[in-house]
Amino acid sequence: MPILSPHKLHLFTPGPTPVPDSVLRELSAPIIHHRTAQWQEAFGEVLDGLRKVFGTSGDIAMFSSSGSGAMESAVANLVRPGDEVVVAMHGRFGMRWAQMAERYGAVVRVHQTERGLRPDPHEIGSFVERHPAARVVFCTHSETSTGAVSDAEAIASSIKAQAGDDHLLVLDAISSLGATDMQADKWGWDCVVAGSQKALMVPPGLSFAAISARALEKSRETSDRRWYFDWAKAIDAHRKLPPSTPVTPALTIVLALRVALNLMFDEGLEAVYQRHVRLGRATRAAVHALGFELFSPDDDSSVALTAVCVPDGLDGTKIPAALKDLGVTIAGGQDDLKGKIFRLGHCGWVNELDVILMIGALERSLHELGVRFELGAALAAVQRSFLDPKIEVSA
Ligand SMILES: *Cc1c(COP(=O)(O)O)cnc(C)c1O
């Protein structure tokens, strides 16, 4: 397929995601020092802003790492060798919790939900109840490998109702934070982790853990097995007035995050979440119009990406490759799903016209690949979906 001229790049992956122009400008500003009032003020603002997005009045620890660093911090601070833990997984990122916990010497009990489906909160609650020795439960919110977003509110309440309130509940919200509502305190999650490069609209390089008082207390009981990722060390510095960090922070990305958070607050968090629902809905309408099957749930909870099954007889790896020739990057499937699904990201700095571009490029690529469908049908479905005014946001 010919490369379009002039060549433009469009990123529709579920992370990293496109970065707004004003954030890019901030990223090019000269470096400042982190022991200055200018930095301290910005850092304090970022911590306050993150608290709003996480739905917590508690502590947030920030690390210079990809999202997995904050995940590892949770394991390093809460898991001791020989401890029993539960991992409720519905895809490959849930598997990462299990692998990490094993490396830290935990006995891991895995509750598995079929990939592409949302986990059943009641089943997770009873699974935890059946493993009374487990003290920590690890879950995934938006499972980026499949597009299925778990009901984090219902899962926490089901665990508490069935197995009691003394478990520490840990949630990977790396690709959902900023795309859909998060109420860490109200829902009762003791640790929620996120990264900078998904819905928060900044480059990769920062990770965050929102930590409850009892999780922090538990981590303070043991500090012999970590240094960089020690929660108490980070939080004791962040709590100072003015706030500080125990090590040199990734200054530039934090300053960029301040700009990105302000964009979110200017739009309004509720409006940001509704926009993600609309983008997901229009993308699913396009998939139906093409006659393709969804791999992700056909449901408004799928806010970060839409995963699509590749029809029989088509080599699925050709679809992202064909789009790449048009300058459009989407994601394929991972591991054994490679070639079987492709993933359309609509998370972060994405608007309705971007989805029209993405679906237009998809139609063009499928047409070039010889797939039979009515050219324009998916685009028409997207337009109709956006013109439909009713949006009810399901939790
Ligand atoms: C992206 C992602 C991760 C890993 O993040 P890295 O930044 O690549 O370390 C973990 N979990 C989920 C759900 C993700 O989407």
Coordinates of C-alpha atoms and ligand atoms in Angstrom, one line a residue:
M1 CA 0.0 0.0 0.0
P2 CA 1.4 3.5 -0.8
I3 CA 2.6 5.7 2.0
L4 CA 0.4 8.7 2.1
S5 CA 2.0 12.0 1.4
P6 CA 2.7 14.2 3.2
H7 CA 3.5 11.6 5.9
K8 CA 1.8 12.2 9.2
L9 CA 1.8 10.0 12.3
H10 CA -1.2 9.1 14.4
L11 CA -0.9 7.0 17.5
F12 CA -3.9 4.9 18.5
T13 CA -2.3 2.5 20.9
P14 CA -3.5 2.0 24.5
G15 CA -0.2 3.3 25.7
P16 CA 1.9 5.3 25.1
T17 CA -0.8 7.7 23.9
P18 CA -0.6 11.0 22.0
V19 CA 0.6 14.0 24.0
P20 CA -1.2 17.4 23.7
D21 CA 0.7 20.2 22.1
S22 CA 0.8 22.3 25.3
V23 CA 2.3 19.3 27.2
L24 CA 4.9 18.9 24.4
R25 CA 5.9 22.5 24.8
E26 CA 6.3 22.1 28.5
L27 CA 8.6 19.1 27.8
S28 CA 10.9 21.3 25.9
A29 CA 11.4 23.9 28.7
P30 CA 14.9 24.3 30.2
I31 CA 15.6 22.1 33.2
I32 CA 15.1 23.6 36.6
H33 CA 16.5 22.2 39.9
H34 CA 14.3 20.2 42.3
R35 CA 15.4 22.1 45.4
T36 CA 13.7 25.3 44.3
A37 CA 10.4 26.9 45.2
Q38 CA 9.4 26.7 41.5
W39 CA 9.7 22.9 41.5
Q40 CA 8.2 22.4 45.0
E41 CA 5.1 24.3 44.1
A42 CA 4.6 22.4 40.9
F43 CA 5.2 19.1 42.6
G44 CA 2.7 19.9 45.3
E45 CA 0.1 20.8 42.7
V46 CA 0.7 17.6 40.8
L47 CA 0.2 15.5 44.0
D48 CA -3.0 17.3 44.8
G49 CA -4.2 16.9 41.2
L50 CA -3.4 13.2 41.2
R51 CA -5.3 12.8 44.5
K52 CA -8.4 14.1 42.7
V53 CA -8.0 11.7 39.8
F54 CA -7.3 8.7 42.2
G55 CA -10.2 9.7 44.4
T56 CA -8.2 9.7 47.6
S57 CA -7.3 12.1 50.3
G58 CA -4.4 9.8 51.3
D59 CA -0.8 9.5 50.2
I60 CA 0.5 9.1 46.7
A61 CA 4.1 7.8 46.1
M62 CA 5.7 8.8 42.9
F63 CA 8.5 6.9 41.2
S64 CA 10.5 7.5 38.0
S65 CA 9.7 4.3 36.2
S66 CA 7.2 2.8 33.9
G67 CA 3.9 1.6 35.4
S68 CA 5.3 -1.7 36.3
G69 CA 7.6 0.0 38.8
A70 CA 4.6 1.1 40.9
M71 CA 3.2 -2.5 40.6
E72 CA 6.5 -3.9 41.8
S73 CA 6.5 -1.3 44.7
A74 CA 3.2 -2.7 45.8
V75 CA 4.6 -6.2 45.9
A76 CA 7.8 -5.2 47.5
N77 CA 6.0 -3.3 50.3
L78 CA 3.3 -5.7 51.0
V79 CA 4.6 -9.2 50.3
R80 CA 7.0 -11.2 52.5
P81 CA 8.5 -14.6 51.5
G82 CA 6.0 -17.3 52.3
D83 CA 3.0 -15.0 52.4
E84 CA -0.1 -16.3 50.6
V85 CA -1.7 -13.8 48.2
V86 CA -4.6 -13.9 45.7
V87 CA -4.3 -12.6 42.2
A88 CA -7.6 -12.2 40.3
M89 CA -6.5 -12.1 36.6
H90 CA -8.4 -11.5 33.4
G91 CA -5.4 -11.2 31.1
R92 CA -1.7 -10.8 30.7
F93 CA -1.3 -7.8 33.0
G94 CA -2.9 -9.8 35.8
M95 CA -0.3 -12.5 35.1
R96 CA 2.3 -9.8 35.8
W97 CA 1.0 -9.5 39.4
A98 CA 1.4 -13.3 39.8
Q99 CA 4.9 -13.3 38.4
M100 CA 6.0 -10.4 40.6
A101 CA 4.5 -11.9 43.7
E102 CA 6.2 -15.2 42.9
R103 CA 9.6 -13.5 42.6
Y104 CA 9.1 -12.0 46.0
G105 CA 8.5 -15.5 47.4
A106 CA 4.7 -15.4 47.8
V107 CA 2.4 -18.4 47.5
V108 CA 0.1 -17.2 44.8
R109 CA -3.5 -18.3 44.4
V110 CA -4.8 -17.4 41.0
H111 CA -8.5 -16.7 40.2
Q112 CA -8.8 -16.7 36.4
T113 CA -11.4 -15.1 34.3
E114 CA -11.6 -16.0 30.6
R115 CA -9.8 -13.4 28.5
G116 CA -12.1 -10.8 26.9
L117 CA -14.6 -11.0 29.7
R118 CA -15.2 -8.8 32.8
P119 CA -14.5 -10.7 36.0
D120 CA -17.5 -11.6 38.1
P121 CA -17.1 -9.7 41.4
H122 CA -19.1 -12.2 43.4
E123 CA -16.8 -15.1 42.3
I124 CA -13.7 -13.2 43.2
G125 CA -15.2 -12.5 46.7
S126 CA -15.9 -16.2 47.2
F127 CA -12.5 -17.2 45.9
V128 CA -10.8 -14.9 48.5
E129 CA -13.1 -16.3 51.2
R130 CA -11.9 -19.9 50.2
H131 CA -8.3 -18.8 50.8
P132 CA -8.4 -17.5 54.3
A133 CA -4.6 -17.4 54.7
A134 CA -4.2 -14.8 51.9
R135 CA -3.8 -11.3 53.2
V136 CA -3.3 -9.3 50.0
V137 CA -5.4 -9.4 46.8
F138 CA -4.1 -8.1 43.5
C139 CA -6.5 -7.2 40.7
T140 CA -6.5 -5.4 37.3
H141 CA -8.9 -2.6 36.4
S142 CA -8.5 -2.0 32.6
E143 CA -6.9 -5.2 31.3
T144 CA -5.1 -3.6 28.3
S145 CA -4.4 -7.0 26.6
T146 CA -8.2 -7.6 26.1
G147 CA -10.0 -4.3 26.6
A148 CA -12.1 -5.7 29.5
V149 CA -12.4 -3.3 32.5
S150 CA -13.3 -4.9 35.8
D151 CA -15.9 -3.4 38.1
A152 CA -13.5 -2.2 40.8
E153 CA -16.2 -0.9 43.1
A154 CA -18.1 -4.2 43.1
I155 CA -15.0 -6.3 43.4
A156 CA -13.8 -4.5 46.5
S157 CA -17.2 -4.6 48.1
S158 CA -17.8 -8.3 47.3
I159 CA -14.4 -9.2 48.8
K160 CA -15.3 -7.2 52.0
A161 CA -18.8 -8.7 52.2
Q162 CA -17.7 -12.3 51.7
A163 CA -14.2 -12.5 53.1
G164 CA -14.0 -9.6 55.6
D165 CA -12.4 -6.3 55.6
D166 CA -8.8 -7.2 56.7
H167 CA -7.3 -7.9 53.3
L168 CA -5.2 -5.3 51.6
L169 CA -6.7 -4.8 48.1
V170 CA -4.3 -3.7 45.3
L171 CA -5.5 -2.5 41.9
D172 CA -3.6 -2.0 38.6
A173 CA -5.3 1.0 37.1
I174 CA -2.5 1.8 34.8
S175 CA -4.6 2.1 31.6
S176 CA -7.8 3.2 33.3
L177 CA -6.8 6.1 35.5
G178 CA -8.0 9.3 33.8
A179 CA -10.2 7.4 31.3
T180 CA -12.9 6.3 33.8
D181 CA -13.9 7.1 37.3
M182 CA -11.7 6.0 40.2
Q183 CA -12.7 6.3 43.8
A184 CA -9.8 4.6 45.7
D185 CA -11.0 5.7 49.2
K186 CA -14.7 5.3 48.7
W187 CA -14.4 1.9 47.0
G188 CA -11.9 0.7 49.6
W189 CA -8.7 -0.1 47.6
D190 CA -5.6 0.1 49.7
C191 CA -3.3 0.6 46.8
V192 CA -4.1 1.8 43.3
V193 CA -1.2 2.0 40.8
A194 CA -1.0 4.0 37.6
G195 CA 1.5 5.2 35.0
S196 CA 2.0 8.5 33.1
Q197 CA 1.7 7.3 29.5
K198 CA -1.9 6.1 29.2
A199 CA -4.9 8.3 29.8
L200 CA -2.8 10.9 31.7
M201 CA -1.4 12.2 28.4
V202 CA 2.3 12.5 29.2
P203 CA 5.2 10.4 28.0
P204 CA 6.2 7.2 29.8
G205 CA 8.5 7.6 32.8
L206 CA 6.4 8.2 35.9
S207 CA 4.4 5.8 38.0
F208 CA 2.2 6.4 41.0
A209 CA 0.8 4.4 43.9
A210 CA -2.1 5.7 45.9
I211 CA -1.7 4.1 49.3
S212 CA -4.1 3.7 52.2
A213 CA -3.1 4.4 55.8
R214 CA -3.2 0.7 56.7
A215 CA -1.2 -0.4 53.7
L216 CA 1.5 2.2 54.6
E217 CA 1.5 0.9 58.1
K218 CA 1.9 -2.7 56.9
S219 CA 4.8 -1.6 54.7
R220 CA 6.5 0.2 57.6
E221 CA 6.6 -3.0 59.6
T222 CA 9.1 -4.4 57.1
S223 CA 11.6 -2.4 55.2
D224 CA 14.5 -4.8 54.7
R225 CA 13.7 -5.9 51.1
R226 CA 13.6 -2.7 49.1
W227 CA 15.3 0.7 48.8
Y228 CA 14.2 2.7 45.8
F229 CA 10.6 1.4 45.9
D230 CA 10.2 1.9 49.6
W231 CA 6.8 3.6 50.1
A232 CA 7.5 5.2 53.5
K233 CA 10.7 6.8 52.2
A234 CA 8.9 8.4 49.2
I235 CA 5.8 9.4 51.2
D236 CA 7.8 10.9 54.2
A237 CA 9.5 13.1 51.6
H238 CA 6.3 13.9 49.7
R239 CA 4.5 14.9 53.0
K240 CA 7.1 17.5 53.9
L241 CA 6.2 21.1 53.4
P242 CA 7.2 22.0 50.8
P243 CA 7.0 18.5 49.3
S244 CA 10.1 16.8 48.3
T245 CA 11.5 13.5 46.9
P246 CA 14.2 11.2 48.3
V247 CA 15.9 11.0 44.9
T248 CA 16.0 13.2 41.8
P249 CA 12.5 13.2 40.3
A250 CA 11.9 13.0 36.6
L251 CA 11.4 16.8 36.7
T252 CA 10.4 17.4 33.2
I253 CA 7.7 14.8 33.1
V254 CA 6.2 16.0 36.4
L255 CA 6.0 19.5 35.0
A256 CA 4.4 18.2 31.9
L257 CA 1.9 16.2 34.0
R258 CA 0.9 19.5 35.7
V259 CA -0.1 20.8 32.3
A260 CA -1.9 17.6 31.4
L261 CA -3.8 17.4 34.7
N262 CA -4.9 21.0 34.2
L263 CA -6.3 20.1 30.8
M264 CA -8.3 17.4 32.4
F265 CA -9.6 19.6 35.1
D266 CA -10.5 22.3 32.6
E267 CA -12.5 19.8 30.6
G268 CA -13.9 18.4 33.8
L269 CA -13.2 14.9 35.0
E270 CA -16.8 13.8 34.4
A271 CA -16.7 15.1 30.9
V272 CA -13.3 13.4 30.3
Y273 CA -14.9 10.1 31.4
Q274 CA -18.0 10.6 29.2
R275 CA -15.8 11.4 26.2
H276 CA -14.1 8.0 26.7
V277 CA -17.4 6.3 26.8
R278 CA -18.5 8.0 23.6
L279 CA -15.2 7.1 21.8
G280 CA -15.6 3.5 22.9
R281 CA -19.2 3.4 21.8
A282 CA -18.4 4.8 18.3
T283 CA -15.5 2.4 17.9
R284 CA -17.7 -0.6 18.7
A285 CA -20.3 0.7 16.3
A286 CA -17.7 0.7 13.6
V287 CA -16.6 -2.9 14.4
H288 CA -20.2 -4.1 14.2
A289 CA -20.7 -2.3 10.9
L290 CA -17.7 -4.0 9.4
G291 CA -19.2 -7.4 10.5
F292 CA -16.3 -8.1 12.8
E293 CA -16.6 -9.7 16.2
L294 CA -15.5 -7.8 19.3
F295 CA -13.0 -9.5 21.6
S296 CA -13.5 -6.8 24.3
P297 CA -16.9 -6.6 26.0
D298 CA -19.6 -4.9 24.0
D299 CA -20.2 -2.5 26.8
D300 CA -19.6 1.1 27.9
S301 CA -17.1 -0.1 30.5
S302 CA -14.6 -0.6 27.6
V303 CA -13.2 2.9 27.8
A304 CA -9.5 2.6 27.0
L305 CA -9.4 0.4 23.9
T306 CA -11.5 -1.8 21.7
A307 CA -10.2 -5.3 20.9
V308 CA -11.4 -6.8 17.7
C309 CA -11.3 -10.5 16.5
V310 CA -9.6 -11.1 13.2
P311 CA -12.0 -12.9 10.8
D312 CA -11.1 -16.4 9.8
G313 CA -8.9 -16.6 6.7
L314 CA -7.2 -13.3 7.3
D315 CA -3.6 -13.0 8.7
G316 CA -4.2 -10.7 11.6
T317 CA -0.7 -9.3 11.7
K318 CA -1.3 -7.7 8.4
I319 CA -3.9 -5.3 9.7
P320 CA -1.6 -3.2 12.1
A321 CA 1.1 -3.4 9.4
A322 CA -1.2 -2.0 6.7
L323 CA -2.3 0.8 9.0
K324 CA 1.3 1.6 9.8
D325 CA 1.9 2.2 6.1
L326 CA -0.7 5.0 6.4
G327 CA 1.1 6.5 9.4
V328 CA -1.5 5.1 11.8
T329 CA -0.3 3.0 14.7
I330 CA -2.7 0.5 16.4
A331 CA -1.8 -2.5 18.5
G332 CA -1.9 -6.1 17.6
G333 CA -2.6 -9.0 20.0
Q334 CA 0.0 -10.1 22.5
D335 CA 1.4 -13.6 23.1
D336 CA -0.9 -16.3 21.7
L337 CA -3.4 -13.6 20.6
K338 CA -0.9 -12.2 18.1
G339 CA -2.6 -12.3 14.7
K340 CA -5.9 -13.2 16.3
I341 CA -7.0 -9.8 17.6
F342 CA -6.1 -6.2 17.0
R343 CA -6.6 -3.4 19.5
L344 CA -7.8 0.1 18.7
G345 CA -6.8 2.6 21.4
H346 CA -9.0 5.6 22.2
C347 CA -7.6 6.7 25.5
G348 CA -6.1 10.0 26.6
W349 CA -5.8 12.9 24.1
V350 CA -8.3 11.6 21.6
N351 CA -11.4 13.2 20.3
E352 CA -14.3 12.3 18.0
L353 CA -12.5 13.4 14.8
D354 CA -9.5 11.3 15.8
V355 CA -11.8 8.2 15.9
I356 CA -13.1 9.1 12.5
L357 CA -9.5 9.2 11.2
M358 CA -8.7 5.9 12.9
I359 CA -11.7 4.1 11.5
G360 CA -11.2 5.7 8.0
A361 CA -7.7 4.3 8.0
L362 CA -8.9 0.9 9.2
E363 CA -11.5 0.8 6.3
R364 CA -8.8 1.8 3.8
S365 CA -6.4 -0.9 5.1
L366 CA -9.0 -3.6 5.1
H367 CA -10.1 -2.6 1.6
E368 CA -6.5 -2.8 0.4
L369 CA -6.2 -6.2 2.1
G370 CA -9.1 -7.5 0.1
V371 CA -11.6 -7.8 3.0
R372 CA -15.1 -7.6 1.7
F373 CA -17.3 -5.0 3.4
E374 CA -19.2 -1.9 2.3
L375 CA -16.7 0.9 2.1
G376 CA -17.9 3.8 4.3
A377 CA -20.3 1.7 6.4
A378 CA -18.0 1.8 9.5
L379 CA -17.5 5.5 9.1
A380 CA -21.2 6.1 8.8
A381 CA -21.7 4.1 12.0
V382 CA -19.2 6.2 13.8
Q383 CA -20.8 9.4 12.7
R384 CA -24.3 8.2 13.7
S385 CA -22.9 7.1 17.1
F386 CA -21.4 10.5 17.8
L387 CA -24.6 12.3 16.7
D388 CA -26.6 10.2 19.2
P389 CA -26.9 12.6 22.1
K390 CA -27.7 10.1 24.9
I391 CA -24.8 9.2 27.1
E392 CA -25.4 7.4 30.3
V393 CA -22.2 6.6 32.0
S394 CA -22.4 3.1 33.6
A395 CA -20.1 2.7 36.6
Ligands
LIG1 C1 0.7 -0.5 30.3 C2 0.2 -1.3 31.4 C3 1.1 -1.9 32.4 C4 2.6 -1.8 32.3 O1 3.0 -0.6 32.2 P1 4.5 -0.2 31.8 O2 4.4 1.2 31.8 O3 4.8 -0.8 30.4 O4 5.4 -0.8 32.8 C5 0.6 -2.7 33.4 N1 -0.7 -2.9 33.5 C6 -1.6 -2.4 32.6 C7 -3.0 -2.7 32.8 C8 -1.2 -1.6 31.5 O5 -2.0 -1.1 30.7

